[in-house]
Amino acid sequence: MGPLGRITRRKVLGTGLLGGASTLALAACGETVVERVEVPVEVIKEVQVAGETVVQEVEVVKEVEVPGETVVKEVEVVKEVPVEVVKEVEVFVPAEAEKVTISTSHSWPEHRYQEQIDFDDLFMGRHPNIEIDRRNTVWAEYWTKTFAQAAAGTLPDVFYNQDTRIAAFLSSDSYIGLTDYMRQMTDGYGWENDFVDLLKPIVTRDGEVYAIPYDWGGPVLSYNKAYFDDAGSSYPDASWMNTDVLEFSKEVTVAEDRKWGFAYRYWGNWGHEGIYNRQFGGRWISDDELEISGVMDSAETLASNEFWSNFALVDKVTPNPADEEALGVHPMTGGHVAMYHAPPWQAAGFNDNPDLDWDIAPSESGPEGQFGAALGSNYGIAKNTEHPDAAWQYLSEYMSTEGMNYMWTYQATAICARKSAQLGFPSAPGQPDGVQHWIDAVNTYLVPGKPLSENSNEILRINGEIMRDMILGATTLQEATAQAVEEIEPLLVGL
Amino acid sequence: MVLFWGVPIIASFVISFFDWKLLSPGEFAGVENYTKLGTDRRFKAALWQTIYYTLGSVPLNVLVALAAAILVNQKVRGVTLFRTLFYLPSVTAGVAISILWYWMFNPDFGLFNWFLGLIGVPGIGWIWDRNWAMPSIILMSAWSIGANMVIFLAGLQGIPEHLYDAVDVDGATRYQRFRHVTLPMLSPVIFFVSVITVVQSFQIFTNIYVMTRGERGTMVLALYLFFKGFEDLKMGYASAIAVILFVITGVIALLQFRLSGAWVYYEEEGGQ
């Protein structure tokens, strides 16, 4: 059985058929047809097909007999349902001789790449006329390569992007608009209702959707149970404050044994504000991303940065960036730290170490409450594509509920951007007992990472270098802050 | 040559006068990119780090390459094997060498700290310690001496044997043979090697990109240029850095040529 064979309708609540459109398309090989759109089972209704109008649906709701109960009711409900106008869209239906190749680019870690290969093989099996020319590039090189491709007008037909980077591509007109295509995407609950609202502005400009978000989430407090068991302490819970994180870290740190209480990984990057500043009421840059002076150097932000940087500089309960790099393994995976802010996509890495007994808790709170940072990623179609319909065929199946389930949810690597693809996340193999905390976090206290504006790549690089130097003791907090304000301010262009 | 060297050099010079953000069409900006460089503290820091690297790596590289050349110029068994071993790093990919050294520098289980431990010296943070990062990179530069060693070897073998015979008749010691025959006769080669090593040191990129990505005080000009161009997407600015780098390298090479008259001996000219 192929990997996608593991995805059954039973596993997927309320979805249309993966590749429903493509099945129809292939049946009419060589022609342009009007697609029949399948809709969620919760709202079963007829849809307009080639101009035919349906005005209502009948939904029968039955209360079935429950053993032990004496009354059995049967209710029939007739509902008027407004009919969605479905725009006729030309679906790509290549003839035998018109075999096309579309290029795709990803940045999968090695251990996740096989699923991508399997997905593509299955796609090509369903679409013999579409060949996938797939490229995978390690994260550190992906952006250099993709920016260069964008500049040269040689972007892959379908390519990966991330929230903090997409603005530069959007402002340079690197994508084709997807809004018309998106009308076909009605599995799950469609674009309007199925995708996390917070992510839509990131991929939308002037009402046009340019990329489809696929994941969304951020770190919560993960912990290595062994440290707590050895210390005879109870595990972190919703009552934990950031001072509790510090105190426990002091208790268990033995730096010479390469064991620390806590690890940074979001210091100076997209998660810095949400994770470290917000719980003190601070910001890194303003929410409209136009100001840093008076924001990063505000009393609240300085207080938060001082509190967290003291973990490394004063209390020395965390490996500094240099220590971490020298470990040669992720500090949490290697069992080198008791606590760490862990996002869902790192669960698989933790599970690689069979000796690591870990779980997650709600993130700690600060004086101003509980916060964290979240980020998402997406895929879109390049402006330079010569086969937009074939690219959309691929993208629509990749970003379908079943596609997301297969690529992310069932692999326990991400909370998907589609609500209909989130349902299997808690029961995916390898999830920690506290998996629900990740879901609760995105629904309650996580805020979008920063920056999301056009110069985010440069801003993140500069801030990262400055803040890491500060953690290494090369500069003081005040010096680092002043330097960051001075260098980043000219780069802020707003959202 | 014109296609792969001349065109990019000219294009880079032209682009340096544009505000070109890679993904958008460029706009003519005059000398703005150059004036910005004057106030760019990161550029100044990168320039200083490059000079620091050059001052450390060039003498080290030249001395080690010369020493290696003298060693492999001896008539001993297996000398061909030694020559091959010394030359091998020069034909190995820079990334592979960098990764090898990355692990040898590891403070926890790297080869260097293991050796230091054997003689009771506490381990060093090497490339992960801000104070040691650049010295570590400089130390690593001594690894790739193969090309210079071959040039020195050719130079050594080109020294006429009768000169050594003459000083032997005068009862010269090994040091005197080296000081008064080898060094003067080799000075044009030392000069040539010094010039190309200085030029190469100003272009150091791969080792630092792989091992530190320019952090912890190792940001050099070529790396800064790369980040400005391909991460920050400021191609005009990056091109201006490239032009400045070209000018600096050219001026230093010119200076070396000017100063060479004082110490380089050209046999056919009867000495200078």
Tab-separated table of N, CA and C in Angstrom, chain A residues 259-319:
chain	number	residue	atom	x	y	z
A	259	LYS	N	24.894	20.374	31.129
A	259	LYS	CA	23.470	20.307	31.477
A	259	LYS	C	23.030	21.677	31.983
A	260	TRP	N	22.003	22.188	31.331
A	260	TRP	CA	21.496	23.504	31.682
A	260	TRP	C	19.978	23.429	31.949
A	261	GLY	N	19.489	24.469	32.579
A	261	GLY	CA	18.063	24.487	32.883
A	261	GLY	C	17.193	24.860	31.703
A	262	PHE	N	17.747	25.686	30.812
A	262	PHE	CA	16.890	26.270	29.780
A	262	PHE	C	17.725	26.570	28.538
A	263	ALA	N	17.081	26.538	27.376
A	263	ALA	CA	17.797	26.875	26.131
A	263	ALA	C	17.060	27.955	25.371
A	264	TYR	N	17.842	28.906	24.865
A	264	TYR	CA	17.292	29.893	23.931
A	264	TYR	C	17.309	29.290	22.533
A	265	ARG	N	16.388	29.624	21.730
A	265	ARG	CA	16.508	29.374	20.299
A	265	ARG	C	15.793	30.474	19.508
A	266	TYR	N	15.132	31.346	20.189
A	266	TYR	CA	14.367	32.391	19.488
A	266	TYR	C	14.933	33.767	19.810
A	267	TRP	N	16.124	33.776	20.399
A	267	TRP	CA	16.757	35.035	20.791
A	267	TRP	C	17.219	35.771	19.535
A	268	GLY	N	16.592	36.912	19.291
A	268	GLY	CA	16.999	37.720	18.144
A	268	GLY	C	16.336	37.326	16.841
A	269	ASN	N	15.448	36.362	16.884
A	269	ASN	CA	14.802	35.992	15.620
A	269	ASN	C	13.304	36.311	15.653
A	270	TRP	N	12.542	35.716	14.750
A	270	TRP	CA	11.121	36.053	14.582
A	270	TRP	C	10.290	35.839	15.845
A	271	GLY	N	10.742	34.972	16.734
A	271	GLY	CA	9.944	34.669	17.922
A	271	GLY	C	10.303	35.502	19.131
A	272	HIS	N	11.320	36.340	18.989
A	272	HIS	CA	11.862	37.053	20.157
A	272	HIS	C	10.780	37.858	20.891
A	273	GLU	N	10.072	38.684	20.145
A	273	GLU	CA	9.087	39.549	20.810
A	273	GLU	C	7.987	38.747	21.495
A	274	GLY	N	7.405	37.799	20.745
A	274	GLY	CA	6.283	37.037	21.287
A	274	GLY	C	6.669	36.219	22.500
A	275	ILE	N	7.863	35.665	22.465
A	275	ILE	CA	8.265	34.757	23.540
A	275	ILE	C	8.866	35.511	24.728
A	276	TYR	N	9.727	36.485	24.450
A	276	TYR	CA	10.458	37.108	25.558
A	276	TYR	C	9.926	38.488	25.972
A	277	ASN	N	9.499	39.307	24.995
A	277	ASN	CA	9.136	40.696	25.318
A	277	ASN	C	7.692	40.859	25.782
A	278	ARG	N	6.795	40.147	25.130
A	278	ARG	CA	5.376	40.417	25.367
A	278	ARG	C	4.950	40.146	26.809
A	279	GLN	N	5.534	39.153	27.423
A	279	GLN	CA	5.089	38.819	28.785
A	279	GLN	C	5.459	39.912	29.789
A	280	PHE	N	6.290	40.869	29.345
A	280	PHE	CA	6.584	42.051	30.175
A	280	PHE	C	5.869	43.278	29.622
A	281	GLY	N	5.052	43.090	28.613
A	281	GLY	CA	4.372	44.219	27.986
A	281	GLY	C	5.239	44.923	26.961
A	282	GLY	N	6.344	44.308	26.576
A	282	GLY	CA	7.265	44.943	25.640
A	282	GLY	C	7.018	44.545	24.198
A	283	ARG	N	7.634	45.283	23.313
A	283	ARG	CA	7.617	44.988	21.876
A	283	ARG	C	9.040	45.111	21.354
A	284	TRP	N	9.276	44.488	20.228
A	284	TRP	CA	10.569	44.669	19.567
A	284	TRP	C	10.437	45.809	18.559
A	285	ILE	N	9.495	45.652	17.629
A	285	ILE	CA	9.139	46.746	16.723
A	285	ILE	C	7.627	46.921	16.805
A	286	SER	N	7.159	48.077	16.358
A	286	SER	CA	5.727	48.343	16.483
A	286	SER	C	4.939	47.366	15.617
A	287	ASP	N	3.674	47.195	15.939
A	287	ASP	CA	2.858	46.199	15.240
A	287	ASP	C	2.686	46.523	13.756
A	288	ASP	N	2.759	47.815	13.409
A	288	ASP	CA	2.682	48.159	11.984
A	288	ASP	C	4.058	48.094	11.317
A	289	GLU	N	5.049	47.733	12.113
A	289	GLU	CA	6.423	47.564	11.638
A	289	GLU	C	7.002	48.822	10.993
A	290	LEU	N	6.669	49.945	11.611
A	290	LEU	CA	7.205	51.226	11.137
A	290	LEU	C	8.156	51.863	12.132
A	291	GLU	N	8.109	51.395	13.384
A	291	GLU	CA	8.925	52.040	14.412
A	291	GLU	C	9.687	51.026	15.249
A	292	ILE	N	10.889	51.398	15.597
A	292	ILE	CA	11.663	50.603	16.547
A	292	ILE	C	12.176	51.507	17.664
A	293	SER	N	12.476	52.758	17.312
A	293	SER	CA	12.901	53.713	18.328
A	293	SER	C	11.720	54.007	19.254
A	294	GLY	N	11.958	53.924	20.542
A	294	GLY	CA	10.866	54.106	21.497
A	294	GLY	C	10.090	52.823	21.737
A	295	VAL	N	10.405	51.797	20.997
A	295	VAL	CA	9.722	50.505	21.158
A	295	VAL	C	10.715	49.486	21.735
A	296	MET	N	11.778	49.216	20.976
A	296	MET	CA	12.767	48.260	21.452
A	296	MET	C	13.502	48.787	22.684
A	297	ASP	N	13.629	50.100	22.746
A	297	ASP	CA	14.319	50.682	23.901
A	297	ASP	C	13.351	51.189	24.966
A	298	SER	N	12.109	50.710	24.916
A	298	SER	CA	11.153	51.081	25.969
A	298	SER	C	11.524	50.354	27.263
A	299	ALA	N	11.020	50.867	28.372
A	299	ALA	CA	11.349	50.270	29.674
A	299	ALA	C	10.901	48.811	29.742
A	300	GLU	N	9.723	48.534	29.175
A	300	GLU	CA	9.191	47.166	29.247
A	300	GLU	C	10.064	46.191	28.457
A	301	THR	N	10.442	46.617	27.266
A	301	THR	CA	11.241	45.717	26.425
A	301	THR	C	12.632	45.523	27.018
A	302	LEU	N	13.204	46.605	27.515
A	302	LEU	CA	14.525	46.470	28.138
A	302	LEU	C	14.463	45.554	29.353
A	303	ALA	N	13.373	45.697	30.127
A	303	ALA	CA	13.233	44.837	31.311
A	303	ALA	C	13.122	43.368	30.905
A	304	SER	N	12.357	43.112	29.859
A	304	SER	CA	12.183	41.719	29.429
A	304	SER	C	13.491	41.162	28.869
A	305	ASN	N	14.194	41.959	28.069
A	305	ASN	CA	15.457	41.481	27.513
A	305	ASN	C	16.511	41.278	28.604
A	306	GLU	N	16.451	42.132	29.619
A	306	GLU	CA	17.393	41.959	30.717
A	306	GLU	C	17.082	40.675	31.484
A	307	PHE	N	15.791	40.459	31.741
A	307	PHE	CA	15.401	39.245	32.479
A	307	PHE	C	15.893	37.996	31.753
A	308	TRP	N	15.614	37.925	30.454
A	308	TRP	CA	15.942	36.696	29.727
A	308	TRP	C	17.425	36.591	29.412
A	309	SER	N	18.079	37.734	29.140
A	309	SER	CA	19.518	37.637	28.843
A	309	SER	C	20.307	37.261	30.087
A	310	ASN	N	19.753	37.586	31.266
A	310	ASN	CA	20.444	37.205	32.500
A	310	ASN	C	20.533	35.684	32.659
A	311	PHE	N	19.658	34.964	31.998
A	311	PHE	CA	19.768	33.498	32.016
A	311	PHE	C	21.173	33.080	31.567
A	312	ALA	N	21.680	33.798	30.553
A	312	ALA	CA	22.994	33.441	30.003
A	312	ALA	C	24.115	34.229	30.671
A	313	LEU	N	23.881	35.531	30.870
A	313	LEU	CA	24.981	36.394	31.284
A	313	LEU	C	25.227	36.411	32.786
A	314	VAL	N	24.177	36.302	33.565
A	314	VAL	CA	24.323	36.398	35.023
A	314	VAL	C	24.185	35.025	35.678
A	315	ASP	N	23.062	34.403	35.440
A	315	ASP	CA	22.794	33.121	36.119
A	315	ASP	C	23.442	31.931	35.408
A	316	LYS	N	23.769	32.125	34.151
A	316	LYS	CA	24.451	31.093	33.357
A	316	LYS	C	23.741	29.743	33.434
A	317	VAL	N	22.437	29.799	33.254
A	317	VAL	CA	21.640	28.563	33.317
A	317	VAL	C	21.241	28.104	31.922
A	318	THR	N	21.786	28.720	30.917
A	318	THR	CA	21.453	28.348	29.543
A	318	THR	C	22.726	28.278	28.715
A	319	PRO	N	22.800	27.342	27.798
A	319	PRO	CA	23.961	27.355	26.903
A	319	PRO	C	23.860	28.586	26.012
